[in-house]
């Protein structure tokens, strides 16, 4: 494992993402798409700037991901009282895909937690939150 925090986190993220993506393949969603749909569902209607902040995503990456979800008919952009900004919400197809994928996500989640154990996951999550908070405050 590298000493570099960034390299170590990226390696772990790639390995974990592969497990989720493999498990979620039948849904037609990658875990990143599932996470974005779930966040939109929780916050909708939501604008892209709020999603960027909520997900610590850069504008270009988020715009690209939203474009794919919109092309697939899973989200739509709707008018906002502030006409300069469009709101984003799930379509009926997006809500259905999210519900259908939930079980696959839960299985992948259980698989990962099972690999390291409940206590280790809770400790890891706590430490990741602490790291994210510290970096976000910079």
PDB file of C-alpha atoms in Angstrom:
ATOM      1  CA  UNK A   1       0.000   0.000   0.000  1.00  0.00           C
ATOM      2  CA  UNK A   2       1.456   3.391  -0.927  1.00  0.00           C
ATOM      3  CA  UNK A   3       2.345   5.958   1.733  1.00  0.00           C
ATOM      4  CA  UNK A   4       0.590   8.633  -0.318  1.00  0.00           C
ATOM      5  CA  UNK A   5      -2.918   9.248   1.082  1.00  0.00           C
ATOM      6  CA  UNK A   6      -4.322  10.056  -2.344  1.00  0.00           C
ATOM      7  CA  UNK A   7      -2.832   6.988  -4.040  1.00  0.00           C
ATOM      8  CA  UNK A   8      -3.982   4.655  -1.262  1.00  0.00           C
ATOM      9  CA  UNK A   9      -7.523   6.057  -1.302  1.00  0.00           C
ATOM     10  CA  UNK A  10      -7.709   5.868  -5.103  1.00  0.00           C
ATOM     11  CA  UNK A  11      -6.519   2.247  -5.112  1.00  0.00           C
ATOM     12  CA  UNK A  12      -9.081   1.271  -2.473  1.00  0.00           C
ATOM     13  CA  UNK A  13     -11.805   3.195  -4.264  1.00  0.00           C
ATOM     14  CA  UNK A  14     -11.108   1.481  -7.591  1.00  0.00           C
ATOM     15  CA  UNK A  15     -11.170  -1.983  -5.994  1.00  0.00           C
ATOM     16  CA  UNK A  16     -14.375  -1.317  -4.049  1.00  0.00           C
ATOM     17  CA  UNK A  17     -16.045   0.353  -7.046  1.00  0.00           C
ATOM     18  CA  UNK A  18     -15.379  -2.752  -9.136  1.00  0.00           C
ATOM     19  CA  UNK A  19     -17.237  -4.932  -6.615  1.00  0.00           C
ATOM     20  CA  UNK A  20     -20.235  -2.581  -6.615  1.00  0.00           C
ATOM     21  CA  UNK A  21     -20.230  -2.222 -10.407  1.00  0.00           C
ATOM     22  CA  UNK A  22     -20.088  -6.003 -10.883  1.00  0.00           C
ATOM     23  CA  UNK A  23     -22.982  -6.504  -8.461  1.00  0.00           C
ATOM     24  CA  UNK A  24     -25.055  -3.722 -10.009  1.00  0.00           C
ATOM     25  CA  UNK A  25     -24.480  -4.656 -13.655  1.00  0.00           C
ATOM     26  CA  UNK A  26     -27.988  -6.217 -14.018  1.00  0.00           C
ATOM     27  CA  UNK A  27     -29.542  -2.826 -13.183  1.00  0.00           C
ATOM     28  CA  UNK A  28     -27.720  -1.086 -16.010  1.00  0.00           C
ATOM     29  CA  UNK A  29     -26.258   1.386 -13.514  1.00  0.00           C
ATOM     30  CA  UNK A  30     -22.733   1.888 -12.301  1.00  0.00           C
ATOM     31  CA  UNK A  31     -22.397   2.606  -8.598  1.00  0.00           C
ATOM     32  CA  UNK A  32     -21.485   6.220  -9.360  1.00  0.00           C
ATOM     33  CA  UNK A  33     -24.749   6.630 -11.294  1.00  0.00           C
ATOM     34  CA  UNK A  34     -26.701   4.927  -8.525  1.00  0.00           C
ATOM     35  CA  UNK A  35     -25.160   7.266  -5.931  1.00  0.00           C
ATOM     36  CA  UNK A  36     -26.013  10.313  -8.028  1.00  0.00           C
ATOM     37  CA  UNK A  37     -29.618   9.153  -8.569  1.00  0.00           C
ATOM     38  CA  UNK A  38     -29.982   8.456  -4.841  1.00  0.00           C
ATOM     39  CA  UNK A  39     -28.665  11.915  -3.960  1.00  0.00           C
ATOM     40  CA  UNK A  40     -31.005  13.579  -6.463  1.00  0.00           C
ATOM     41  CA  UNK A  41     -33.923  11.579  -5.039  1.00  0.00           C
ATOM     42  CA  UNK A  42     -33.101  12.791  -1.519  1.00  0.00           C
ATOM     43  CA  UNK A  43     -32.669  16.441  -2.495  1.00  0.00           C
ATOM     44  CA  UNK A  44     -35.018  16.940  -5.433  1.00  0.00           C
ATOM     45  CA  UNK A  45     -35.618  19.205  -6.964  1.00  0.00           C
ATOM     46  CA  UNK A  46     -31.965  20.190  -6.768  1.00  0.00           C
ATOM     47  CA  UNK A  47     -29.653  22.265  -8.917  1.00  0.00           C
ATOM     48  CA  UNK A  48     -26.262  21.214 -10.226  1.00  0.00           C
ATOM     49  CA  UNK A  49     -24.341  23.603  -7.952  1.00  0.00           C
ATOM     50  CA  UNK A  50     -25.902  22.023  -4.859  1.00  0.00           C
ATOM     51  CA  UNK A  51     -25.082  18.537  -6.183  1.00  0.00           C
ATOM     52  CA  UNK A  52     -21.463  19.607  -6.762  1.00  0.00           C
ATOM     53  CA  UNK A  53     -21.232  20.717  -3.144  1.00  0.00           C
ATOM     54  CA  UNK A  54     -23.054  17.687  -1.741  1.00  0.00           C
ATOM     55  CA  UNK A  55     -20.945  15.183  -3.664  1.00  0.00           C
ATOM     56  CA  UNK A  56     -17.623  17.046  -3.688  1.00  0.00           C
ATOM     57  CA  UNK A  57     -17.707  16.768  -7.479  1.00  0.00           C
ATOM     58  CA  UNK A  58     -16.237  19.166  -9.984  1.00  0.00           C
ATOM     59  CA  UNK A  59     -18.568  20.843 -12.470  1.00  0.00           C
ATOM     60  CA  UNK A  60     -17.222  19.036 -15.544  1.00  0.00           C
ATOM     61  CA  UNK A  61     -17.473  15.546 -14.050  1.00  0.00           C
ATOM     62  CA  UNK A  62     -20.957  16.171 -12.694  1.00  0.00           C
ATOM     63  CA  UNK A  63     -22.184  17.703 -15.961  1.00  0.00           C
ATOM     64  CA  UNK A  64     -20.948  14.654 -17.875  1.00  0.00           C
ATOM     65  CA  UNK A  65     -22.672  12.256 -15.443  1.00  0.00           C
ATOM     66  CA  UNK A  66     -25.935  14.223 -15.523  1.00  0.00           C
ATOM     67  CA  UNK A  67     -25.892  14.278 -19.327  1.00  0.00           C
ATOM     68  CA  UNK A  68     -25.762  10.448 -19.426  1.00  0.00           C
ATOM     69  CA  UNK A  69     -28.601  10.113 -16.898  1.00  0.00           C
ATOM     70  CA  UNK A  70     -30.674  12.650 -18.823  1.00  0.00           C
ATOM     71  CA  UNK A  71     -30.005  10.905 -22.157  1.00  0.00           C
ATOM     72  CA  UNK A  72     -31.131   7.627 -20.562  1.00  0.00           C
ATOM     73  CA  UNK A  73     -34.358   9.297 -19.412  1.00  0.00           C
ATOM     74  CA  UNK A  74     -33.596   8.868 -15.699  1.00  0.00           C
ATOM     75  CA  UNK A  75     -33.509  12.569 -14.810  1.00  0.00           C
ATOM     76  CA  UNK A  76     -34.969  15.752 -16.246  1.00  0.00           C
ATOM     77  CA  UNK A  77     -34.207  19.406 -15.873  1.00  0.00           C
ATOM     78  CA  UNK A  78     -37.176  21.482 -14.825  1.00  0.00           C
ATOM     79  CA  UNK A  79     -37.812  25.221 -14.545  1.00  0.00           C
ATOM     80  CA  UNK A  80     -36.753  26.967 -11.374  1.00  0.00           C
ATOM     81  CA  UNK A  81     -38.095  30.248  -9.964  1.00  0.00           C
ATOM     82  CA  UNK A  82     -34.555  31.555 -10.578  1.00  0.00           C
ATOM     83  CA  UNK A  83     -34.662  31.297 -14.368  1.00  0.00           C
ATOM     84  CA  UNK A  84     -30.840  31.267 -14.584  1.00  0.00           C
ATOM     85  CA  UNK A  85     -30.708  27.828 -12.927  1.00  0.00           C
ATOM     86  CA  UNK A  86     -32.474  24.600 -13.870  1.00  0.00           C
ATOM     87  CA  UNK A  87     -33.582  22.144 -11.232  1.00  0.00           C
ATOM     88  CA  UNK A  88     -32.900  18.428 -11.609  1.00  0.00           C
ATOM     89  CA  UNK A  89     -35.333  15.720 -10.631  1.00  0.00           C
ATOM     90  CA  UNK A  90     -35.814  12.026 -11.238  1.00  0.00           C
ATOM     91  CA  UNK A  91     -38.208  10.885 -13.910  1.00  0.00           C
ATOM     92  CA  UNK A  92     -40.575   8.004 -13.247  1.00  0.00           C
ATOM     93  CA  UNK A  93     -38.070   5.747 -15.047  1.00  0.00           C
ATOM     94  CA  UNK A  94     -35.294   7.112 -12.812  1.00  0.00           C
ATOM     95  CA  UNK A  95     -37.282   6.383  -9.649  1.00  0.00           C
ATOM     96  CA  UNK A  96     -38.004   2.854 -10.867  1.00  0.00           C
ATOM     97  CA  UNK A  97     -34.373   2.197 -11.811  1.00  0.00           C
ATOM     98  CA  UNK A  98     -33.255   3.460  -8.400  1.00  0.00           C
ATOM     99  CA  UNK A  99     -35.709   1.183  -6.586  1.00  0.00           C
ATOM    100  CA  UNK A 100     -34.752  -1.793  -8.771  1.00  0.00           C
ATOM    101  CA  UNK A 101     -31.019  -1.195  -8.187  1.00  0.00           C
ATOM    102  CA  UNK A 102     -31.358  -0.766  -4.418  1.00  0.00           C
ATOM    103  CA  UNK A 103     -31.296  -4.506  -3.709  1.00  0.00           C
ATOM    104  CA  UNK A 104     -28.190  -4.988  -5.862  1.00  0.00           C
ATOM    105  CA  UNK A 105     -26.484  -2.079  -4.094  1.00  0.00           C
ATOM    106  CA  UNK A 106     -27.434  -3.547  -0.695  1.00  0.00           C
ATOM    107  CA  UNK A 107     -25.912  -6.893  -1.673  1.00  0.00           C
ATOM    108  CA  UNK A 108     -22.653  -5.217  -2.708  1.00  0.00           C
ATOM    109  CA  UNK A 109     -22.659  -3.172   0.503  1.00  0.00           C
ATOM    110  CA  UNK A 110     -23.131  -6.331   2.588  1.00  0.00           C
ATOM    111  CA  UNK A 111     -20.354  -8.037   0.618  1.00  0.00           C
ATOM    112  CA  UNK A 112     -17.862  -5.250   1.324  1.00  0.00           C
ATOM    113  CA  UNK A 113     -18.824  -4.911   4.989  1.00  0.00           C
ATOM    114  CA  UNK A 114     -18.605  -8.693   5.296  1.00  0.00           C
ATOM    115  CA  UNK A 115     -15.019  -8.594   4.033  1.00  0.00           C
ATOM    116  CA  UNK A 116     -13.838  -6.272   6.809  1.00  0.00           C
ATOM    117  CA  UNK A 117     -16.525  -6.682   9.482  1.00  0.00           C
ATOM    118  CA  UNK A 118     -19.112  -4.299  10.892  1.00  0.00           C
ATOM    119  CA  UNK A 119     -16.847  -2.743  13.518  1.00  0.00           C
ATOM    120  CA  UNK A 120     -14.049  -2.114  11.031  1.00  0.00           C
ATOM    121  CA  UNK A 121     -16.486  -0.515   8.568  1.00  0.00           C
ATOM    122  CA  UNK A 122     -17.917   1.791  11.270  1.00  0.00           C
ATOM    123  CA  UNK A 123     -14.397   2.793  12.290  1.00  0.00           C
ATOM    124  CA  UNK A 124     -13.358   3.322   8.660  1.00  0.00           C
ATOM    125  CA  UNK A 125     -16.472   5.402   7.965  1.00  0.00           C
ATOM    126  CA  UNK A 126     -15.808   7.564  11.020  1.00  0.00           C
ATOM    127  CA  UNK A 127     -12.214   8.130   9.910  1.00  0.00           C
ATOM    128  CA  UNK A 128     -13.270   8.930   6.340  1.00  0.00           C
ATOM    129  CA  UNK A 129     -15.807  11.469   7.591  1.00  0.00           C
ATOM    130  CA  UNK A 130     -13.094  13.041   9.743  1.00  0.00           C
ATOM    131  CA  UNK A 131     -10.736  13.188   6.744  1.00  0.00           C
ATOM    132  CA  UNK A 132     -13.412  14.667   4.483  1.00  0.00           C
ATOM    133  CA  UNK A 133     -14.360  17.276   7.088  1.00  0.00           C
ATOM    134  CA  UNK A 134     -10.722  18.261   7.597  1.00  0.00           C
ATOM    135  CA  UNK A 135     -10.052  18.587   3.876  1.00  0.00           C
ATOM    136  CA  UNK A 136     -13.332  20.449   3.242  1.00  0.00           C
ATOM    137  CA  UNK A 137     -12.428  23.032   5.906  1.00  0.00           C
ATOM    138  CA  UNK A 138      -9.187  23.980   4.144  1.00  0.00           C
TER     139      UNK A 138
END
